[in-house]
Amino acid sequence: EPEVTQTPSHQVTQMGQEVILRCVPISNHLYFYWYRQILGQKVEFLVSFYNNEISEKSEIFDDQFSVERPDGSNFTLKIRSTKLEDSAMYFCASSGDRGYTFGSGTRLTVV
Amino acid sequence: EDQVTQSPEALRLQEGESSSLNCSYTVSGLRGLFWYRQDPGKGPEFLFTLYSAGEEKEKERLKATLTKKESFLHITAPKPEDSATYLCAVQAPRNTDKLIFGTGTRLQVFP
C-alpha cells in the first residue's frame, strides 16, 4: 500500500529558530497538502500545492510559513521563526486517483 | 461557512455492543465526505469516501452512510482494537481540494 512518509517524527526547537518538516508524497499524486493539529483540537488545513505552486492557503499560513518541492519526490514545510503556538502535529497529505492519504505526522515542540 | 459537527464527542462501548457515530455537515455543494480513523500520536488513516446521498460503503465491522445533511459510521460488534478517534471531513466545491474536519468521536471499546 503506497504511503506518505514524514520526517522527523518528532522535533524540538527553541522559539525563534527555523524548522523544516519533510514529506515524501505518494509518487503518482499531483496535489500536496500540509495540515496541523494542535493537541486536543481539530485537524486544520494550512496549504495546498499543485503544479509547483501554492493553490490555496489558510489564514494560519502567514509569512513565516513557506512550502517547497525541491526535487521530484520531496515536499517541505518551513517555519522561519517558530513561536510557542506553533507547537502541534503537522501532517503532510497527497491526493490522486487513489484518494486523499495522510502521513503519520511530525510532532513539533517549540520551547 | 462550511462546517462539520461530530457527535458524540466520546463513546464507550462493551465489546460486541453495536452503535453509530454521527457527522452532520453544512457545505455549499458537497464533493465528498471522508471518514478517517486516528490512533493517538498518528496521522488520519483513510476509511471511506462517500460522494452522494444514499451511498453506503462497508469495511469489516464498519459501514458508512450518507444523506444530504449527515453521515453515519455504524460499528457492528466492535472489538477493543476498534478503539480510536474517528474523524469526519468534507471536501467542498469551488476551486479547492482542502478538507474541513470535525473534532472527531473518541471511541473506547472494552472487553
mmCIF file of N, CA and C in Angstrom, chain B residues 22-103:
data_model
loop_
_atom_site.group_PDB
_atom_site.id
_atom_site.type_symbol
_atom_site.label_atom_id
_atom_site.label_comp_id
_atom_site.label_asym_id
_atom_site.label_seq_id
_atom_site.Cartn_x
_atom_site.Cartn_y
_atom_site.Cartn_z
ATOM 1 N N ASN B 22 -22.148 10.001 14.463
ATOM 2 C CA ASN B 22 -22.807 10.933 13.562
ATOM 3 C C ASN B 22 -21.872 12.036 13.104
ATOM 4 N N CYS B 23 -22.028 12.430 11.845
ATOM 5 C CA CYS B 23 -21.310 13.573 11.286
ATOM 6 C C CYS B 23 -22.326 14.410 10.519
ATOM 7 N N SER B 24 -22.650 15.588 11.027
ATOM 8 C CA SER B 24 -23.558 16.470 10.296
ATOM 9 C C SER B 24 -22.742 17.593 9.664
ATOM 10 N N TYR B 25 -23.164 18.023 8.495
ATOM 11 C CA TYR B 25 -22.355 18.999 7.780
ATOM 12 C C TYR B 25 -23.245 20.064 7.130
ATOM 13 N N THR B 26 -22.695 21.240 7.018
ATOM 14 C CA THR B 26 -23.303 22.289 6.213
ATOM 15 C C THR B 26 -22.223 22.761 5.252
ATOM 16 N N VAL B 27 -22.456 22.509 3.992
ATOM 17 C CA VAL B 27 -21.476 22.888 2.977
ATOM 18 C C VAL B 27 -22.246 23.189 1.705
ATOM 19 N N SER B 28 -21.776 24.186 0.982
ATOM 20 C CA SER B 28 -22.458 24.590 -0.248
ATOM 21 C C SER B 28 -22.012 23.700 -1.398
ATOM 22 N N GLY B 29 -22.666 22.538 -1.487
ATOM 23 C CA GLY B 29 -22.333 21.617 -2.564
ATOM 24 C C GLY B 29 -21.202 20.680 -2.192
ATOM 25 N N LEU B 30 -21.549 19.453 -1.841
ATOM 26 C CA LEU B 30 -20.551 18.519 -1.319
ATOM 27 C C LEU B 30 -19.868 17.782 -2.468
ATOM 28 N N ARG B 31 -18.532 17.787 -2.461
ATOM 29 C CA ARG B 31 -17.799 16.969 -3.444
ATOM 30 C C ARG B 31 -17.503 15.593 -2.891
ATOM 31 N N GLY B 32 -17.319 15.504 -1.587
ATOM 32 C CA GLY B 32 -17.018 14.223 -0.988
ATOM 33 C C GLY B 32 -17.009 14.331 0.517
ATOM 34 N N LEU B 33 -17.380 13.242 1.187
ATOM 35 C CA LEU B 33 -17.305 13.163 2.641
ATOM 36 C C LEU B 33 -16.396 12.006 2.986
ATOM 37 N N PHE B 34 -15.444 12.272 3.855
ATOM 38 C CA PHE B 34 -14.404 11.304 4.186
ATOM 39 C C PHE B 34 -14.523 10.870 5.639
ATOM 40 N N TRP B 35 -14.275 9.595 5.887
ATOM 41 C CA TRP B 35 -14.109 9.081 7.242
ATOM 42 C C TRP B 35 -12.676 8.584 7.399
ATOM 43 N N TYR B 36 -12.077 9.004 8.522
ATOM 44 C CA TYR B 36 -10.726 8.566 8.862
ATOM 45 C C TYR B 36 -10.729 8.021 10.276
ATOM 46 N N ARG B 37 -9.780 7.125 10.520
ATOM 47 C CA ARG B 37 -9.504 6.650 11.877
ATOM 48 C C ARG B 37 -8.171 7.261 12.304
ATOM 49 N N GLN B 38 -8.089 7.741 13.547
ATOM 50 C CA GLN B 38 -6.832 8.296 14.039
ATOM 51 C C GLN B 38 -6.486 7.668 15.381
ATOM 52 N N ASP B 39 -5.341 7.022 15.450
ATOM 53 C CA ASP B 39 -4.819 6.489 16.704
ATOM 54 C C ASP B 39 -3.953 7.563 17.357
ATOM 55 N N PRO B 40 -3.793 7.499 18.689
ATOM 56 C CA PRO B 40 -3.044 8.557 19.399
ATOM 57 C C PRO B 40 -1.643 8.760 18.821
ATOM 58 N N GLY B 41 -1.302 10.016 18.528
ATOM 59 C CA GLY B 41 0.022 10.348 18.017
ATOM 60 C C GLY B 41 0.271 9.956 16.578
ATOM 61 N N LYS B 42 -0.770 9.554 15.874
ATOM 62 C CA LYS B 42 -0.628 9.105 14.477
ATOM 63 C C LYS B 42 -1.434 9.998 13.539
ATOM 64 N N GLY B 43 -1.196 9.803 12.237
ATOM 65 C CA GLY B 43 -1.952 10.546 11.245
ATOM 66 C C GLY B 43 -3.287 9.887 10.947
ATOM 67 N N PRO B 44 -4.210 10.632 10.347
ATOM 68 C CA PRO B 44 -5.504 10.058 9.954
ATOM 69 C C PRO B 44 -5.318 8.931 8.946
ATOM 70 N N GLU B 45 -5.993 7.814 9.203
ATOM 71 C CA GLU B 45 -5.930 6.647 8.323
ATOM 72 C C GLU B 45 -7.241 6.552 7.565
ATOM 73 N N PHE B 46 -7.163 6.552 6.247
ATOM 74 C CA PHE B 46 -8.360 6.594 5.402
ATOM 75 C C PHE B 46 -9.248 5.362 5.601
ATOM 76 N N LEU B 47 -10.553 5.621 5.723
ATOM 77 C CA LEU B 47 -11.526 4.540 5.794
ATOM 78 C C LEU B 47 -12.437 4.540 4.561
ATOM 79 N N PHE B 48 -13.194 5.637 4.369
ATOM 80 C CA PHE B 48 -14.185 5.689 3.299
ATOM 81 C C PHE B 48 -14.265 7.086 2.700
ATOM 82 N N THR B 49 -14.707 7.132 1.430
ATOM 83 C CA THR B 49 -15.177 8.361 0.814
ATOM 84 C C THR B 49 -16.582 8.118 0.285
ATOM 85 N N LEU B 50 -17.497 9.040 0.580
ATOM 86 C CA LEU B 50 -18.868 8.984 0.080
ATOM 87 C C LEU B 50 -19.107 10.236 -0.743
ATOM 88 N N TYR B 51 -19.825 10.081 -1.864
ATOM 89 C CA TYR B 51 -19.967 11.211 -2.776
ATOM 90 C C TYR B 51 -21.396 11.714 -2.928
ATOM 91 N N SER B 52 -22.394 10.820 -2.740
ATOM 92 C CA SER B 52 -23.762 11.273 -2.984
ATOM 93 C C SER B 52 -24.717 10.636 -1.981
ATOM 94 N N ALA B 53 -25.815 11.341 -1.721
ATOM 95 C CA ALA B 53 -26.824 10.869 -0.773
ATOM 96 C C ALA B 53 -27.324 9.492 -1.190
ATOM 97 N N GLY B 54 -27.433 8.612 -0.191
ATOM 98 C CA GLY B 54 -27.873 7.251 -0.449
ATOM 99 C C GLY B 54 -26.743 6.263 -0.595
ATOM 100 N N GLU B 55 -25.532 6.786 -0.745
ATOM 101 C CA GLU B 55 -24.385 5.915 -0.922
ATOM 102 C C GLU B 55 -24.002 5.258 0.403
ATOM 103 N N GLU B 56 -23.570 3.993 0.336
ATOM 104 C CA GLU B 56 -23.113 3.258 1.505
ATOM 105 C C GLU B 56 -21.822 2.531 1.151
ATOM 106 N N LYS B 57 -20.913 2.440 2.144
ATOM 107 C CA LYS B 57 -19.691 1.664 1.954
ATOM 108 C C LYS B 57 -19.399 0.879 3.220
ATOM 109 N N GLU B 58 -18.833 -0.307 3.042
ATOM 110 C CA GLU B 58 -18.561 -1.178 4.177
ATOM 111 C C GLU B 58 -17.126 -1.666 4.149
ATOM 112 N N LYS B 59 -16.592 -1.867 5.363
ATOM 113 C CA LYS B 59 -15.263 -2.449 5.507
ATOM 114 C C LYS B 59 -15.220 -3.139 6.862
ATOM 115 N N GLU B 60 -15.162 -4.440 6.833
ATOM 116 C CA GLU B 60 -15.139 -5.248 8.053
ATOM 117 C C GLU B 60 -16.331 -4.864 8.944
ATOM 118 N N ARG B 61 -16.102 -4.375 10.144
ATOM 119 C CA ARG B 61 -17.194 -4.073 11.079
ATOM 120 C C ARG B 61 -17.765 -2.667 10.897
ATOM 121 N N LEU B 62 -17.259 -1.929 9.940
ATOM 122 C CA LEU B 62 -17.658 -0.540 9.733
ATOM 123 C C LEU B 62 -18.513 -0.381 8.482
ATOM 124 N N LYS B 63 -19.521 0.462 8.613
ATOM 125 C CA LYS B 63 -20.366 0.812 7.469
ATOM 126 C C LYS B 63 -20.667 2.292 7.526
ATOM 127 N N ALA B 64 -20.412 2.986 6.421
ATOM 128 C CA ALA B 64 -20.663 4.429 6.349
ATOM 129 C C ALA B 64 -21.820 4.695 5.409
ATOM 130 N N THR B 65 -22.696 5.618 5.827
ATOM 131 C CA THR B 65 -23.841 6.010 5.019
ATOM 132 C C THR B 65 -23.877 7.525 4.908
ATOM 133 N N LEU B 66 -24.575 8.009 3.880
ATOM 134 C CA LEU B 66 -24.607 9.456 3.623
ATOM 135 C C LEU B 66 -26.006 9.898 3.232
ATOM 136 N N THR B 67 -26.463 11.003 3.862
ATOM 137 C CA THR B 67 -27.676 11.694 3.432
ATOM 138 C C THR B 67 -27.272 13.099 3.008
ATOM 139 N N LYS B 68 -28.265 13.932 2.713
ATOM 140 C CA LYS B 68 -27.952 15.285 2.254
ATOM 141 C C LYS B 68 -27.441 16.193 3.367
ATOM 142 N N LYS B 69 -27.625 15.746 4.629
ATOM 143 C CA LYS B 69 -27.224 16.609 5.736
ATOM 144 C C LYS B 69 -26.246 15.947 6.692
ATOM 145 N N GLU B 70 -26.139 14.616 6.626
ATOM 146 C CA GLU B 70 -25.304 13.950 7.607
ATOM 147 C C GLU B 70 -24.807 12.599 7.107
ATOM 148 N N SER B 71 -23.820 12.103 7.835
ATOM 149 C CA SER B 71 -23.288 10.774 7.562
ATOM 150 C C SER B 71 -23.211 10.014 8.875
ATOM 151 N N PHE B 72 -23.385 8.713 8.782
ATOM 152 C CA PHE B 72 -23.266 7.858 9.956
ATOM 153 C C PHE B 72 -22.168 6.830 9.710
ATOM 154 N N LEU B 73 -21.427 6.559 10.769
ATOM 155 C CA LEU B 73 -20.480 5.455 10.744
ATOM 156 C C LEU B 73 -21.006 4.417 11.740
ATOM 157 N N HIS B 74 -21.495 3.312 11.197
ATOM 158 C CA HIS B 74 -22.062 2.249 12.023
ATOM 159 C C HIS B 74 -20.960 1.248 12.350
ATOM 160 N N ILE B 75 -20.878 0.895 13.625
ATOM 161 C CA ILE B 75 -19.884 -0.089 14.058
ATOM 162 C C ILE B 75 -20.635 -1.286 14.607
ATOM 163 N N THR B 76 -20.463 -2.414 13.934
ATOM 164 C CA THR B 76 -21.184 -3.633 14.302
ATOM 165 C C THR B 76 -20.256 -4.557 15.085
ATOM 166 N N ALA B 77 -20.737 -4.973 16.256
ATOM 167 C CA ALA B 77 -19.976 -5.895 17.110
ATOM 168 C C ALA B 77 -18.523 -5.464 17.258
ATOM 169 N N PRO B 78 -18.281 -4.260 17.805
ATOM 170 C CA PRO B 78 -16.906 -3.752 17.874
ATOM 171 C C PRO B 78 -16.005 -4.597 18.771
ATOM 172 N N LYS B 79 -14.708 -4.501 18.470
ATOM 173 C CA LYS B 79 -13.680 -5.170 19.262
ATOM 174 C C LYS B 79 -12.775 -4.100 19.876
ATOM 175 N N PRO B 80 -12.023 -4.457 20.914
ATOM 176 C CA PRO B 80 -11.132 -3.458 21.534
ATOM 177 C C PRO B 80 -10.191 -2.781 20.546
ATOM 178 N N GLU B 81 -9.768 -3.480 19.506
ATOM 179 C CA GLU B 81 -8.860 -2.883 18.524
ATOM 180 C C GLU B 81 -9.535 -1.816 17.663
ATOM 181 N N ASP B 82 -10.846 -1.676 17.763
ATOM 182 C CA ASP B 82 -11.548 -0.600 17.072
ATOM 183 C C ASP B 82 -11.464 0.718 17.847
ATOM 184 N N SER B 83 -10.902 0.674 19.038
ATOM 185 C CA SER B 83 -10.753 1.890 19.846
ATOM 186 C C SER B 83 -9.831 2.873 19.132
ATOM 187 N N ALA B 84 -10.311 4.091 18.920
ATOM 188 C CA ALA B 84 -9.580 5.135 18.190
ATOM 189 C C ALA B 84 -10.465 6.369 18.153
ATOM 190 N N THR B 85 -9.935 7.442 17.583
ATOM 191 C CA THR B 85 -10.771 8.605 17.279
ATOM 192 C C THR B 85 -11.168 8.525 15.814
ATOM 193 N N TYR B 86 -12.441 8.698 15.543
ATOM 194 C CA TYR B 86 -12.950 8.634 14.179
ATOM 195 C C TYR B 86 -13.270 10.056 13.715
ATOM 196 N N LEU B 87 -12.636 10.425 12.614
ATOM 197 C CA LEU B 87 -12.742 11.777 12.081
ATOM 198 C C LEU B 87 -13.583 11.791 10.815
ATOM 199 N N CYS B 88 -14.414 12.809 10.706
ATOM 200 C CA CYS B 88 -15.201 13.051 9.509
ATOM 201 C C CYS B 88 -14.679 14.340 8.874
ATOM 202 N N ALA B 89 -14.611 14.369 7.558
ATOM 203 C CA ALA B 89 -14.159 15.570 6.863
ATOM 204 C C ALA B 89 -14.940 15.717 5.567
ATOM 205 N N VAL B 90 -15.170 16.962 5.157
ATOM 206 C CA VAL B 90 -15.867 17.217 3.899
ATOM 207 C C VAL B 90 -14.955 17.982 2.946
ATOM 208 N N GLN B 91 -15.189 17.753 1.696
ATOM 209 C CA GLN B 91 -14.473 18.454 0.638
ATOM 210 C C GLN B 91 -15.508 19.261 -0.125
ATOM 211 N N ALA B 92 -15.364 20.575 -0.073
ATOM 212 C CA ALA B 92 -16.345 21.462 -0.682
ATOM 213 C C ALA B 92 -15.965 21.708 -2.143
ATOM 214 N N PRO B 93 -16.902 22.209 -2.931
ATOM 215 C CA PRO B 93 -16.570 22.516 -4.330
ATOM 216 C C PRO B 93 -15.812 23.829 -4.420
ATOM 217 N N ARG B 94 -16.070 24.585 -5.356
ATOM 218 C CA ARG B 94 -15.268 25.757 -5.688
ATOM 219 C C ARG B 94 -13.891 25.250 -6.116
ATOM 220 N N ASN B 95 -12.956 26.077 -6.152
ATOM 221 C CA ASN B 95 -11.647 25.711 -6.668
ATOM 222 C C ASN B 95 -10.724 25.324 -5.524
ATOM 223 N N THR B 96 -11.111 24.271 -4.778
ATOM 224 C CA THR B 96 -10.334 23.888 -3.622
ATOM 225 C C THR B 96 -10.360 22.384 -3.433
ATOM 226 N N ASP B 97 -9.284 21.834 -2.918
ATOM 227 C CA ASP B 97 -9.251 20.421 -2.562
ATOM 228 C C ASP B 97 -9.081 20.211 -1.068
ATOM 229 N N LYS B 98 -9.142 21.286 -0.291
ATOM 230 C CA LYS B 98 -8.895 21.133 1.127
ATOM 231 C C LYS B 98 -10.027 20.367 1.789
ATOM 232 N N LEU B 99 -9.698 19.703 2.896
ATOM 233 C CA LEU B 99 -10.683 19.007 3.709
ATOM 234 C C LEU B 99 -10.979 19.844 4.943
ATOM 235 N N ILE B 100 -12.254 19.854 5.319
ATOM 236 C CA ILE B 100 -12.697 20.524 6.543
ATOM 237 C C ILE B 100 -13.092 19.433 7.524
ATOM 238 N N PHE B 101 -12.393 19.388 8.649
ATOM 239 C CA PHE B 101 -12.574 18.304 9.600
ATOM 240 C C PHE B 101 -13.520 18.669 10.730
ATOM 241 N N GLY B 102 -14.193 17.644 11.272
ATOM 242 C CA GLY B 102 -14.870 17.761 12.547
ATOM 243 C C GLY B 102 -13.883 17.484 13.667
ATOM 244 N N THR B 103 -14.365 17.600 14.891
ATOM 245 C CA THR B 103 -13.491 17.407 16.054
ATOM 246 C C THR B 103 -13.305 15.937 16.398
#
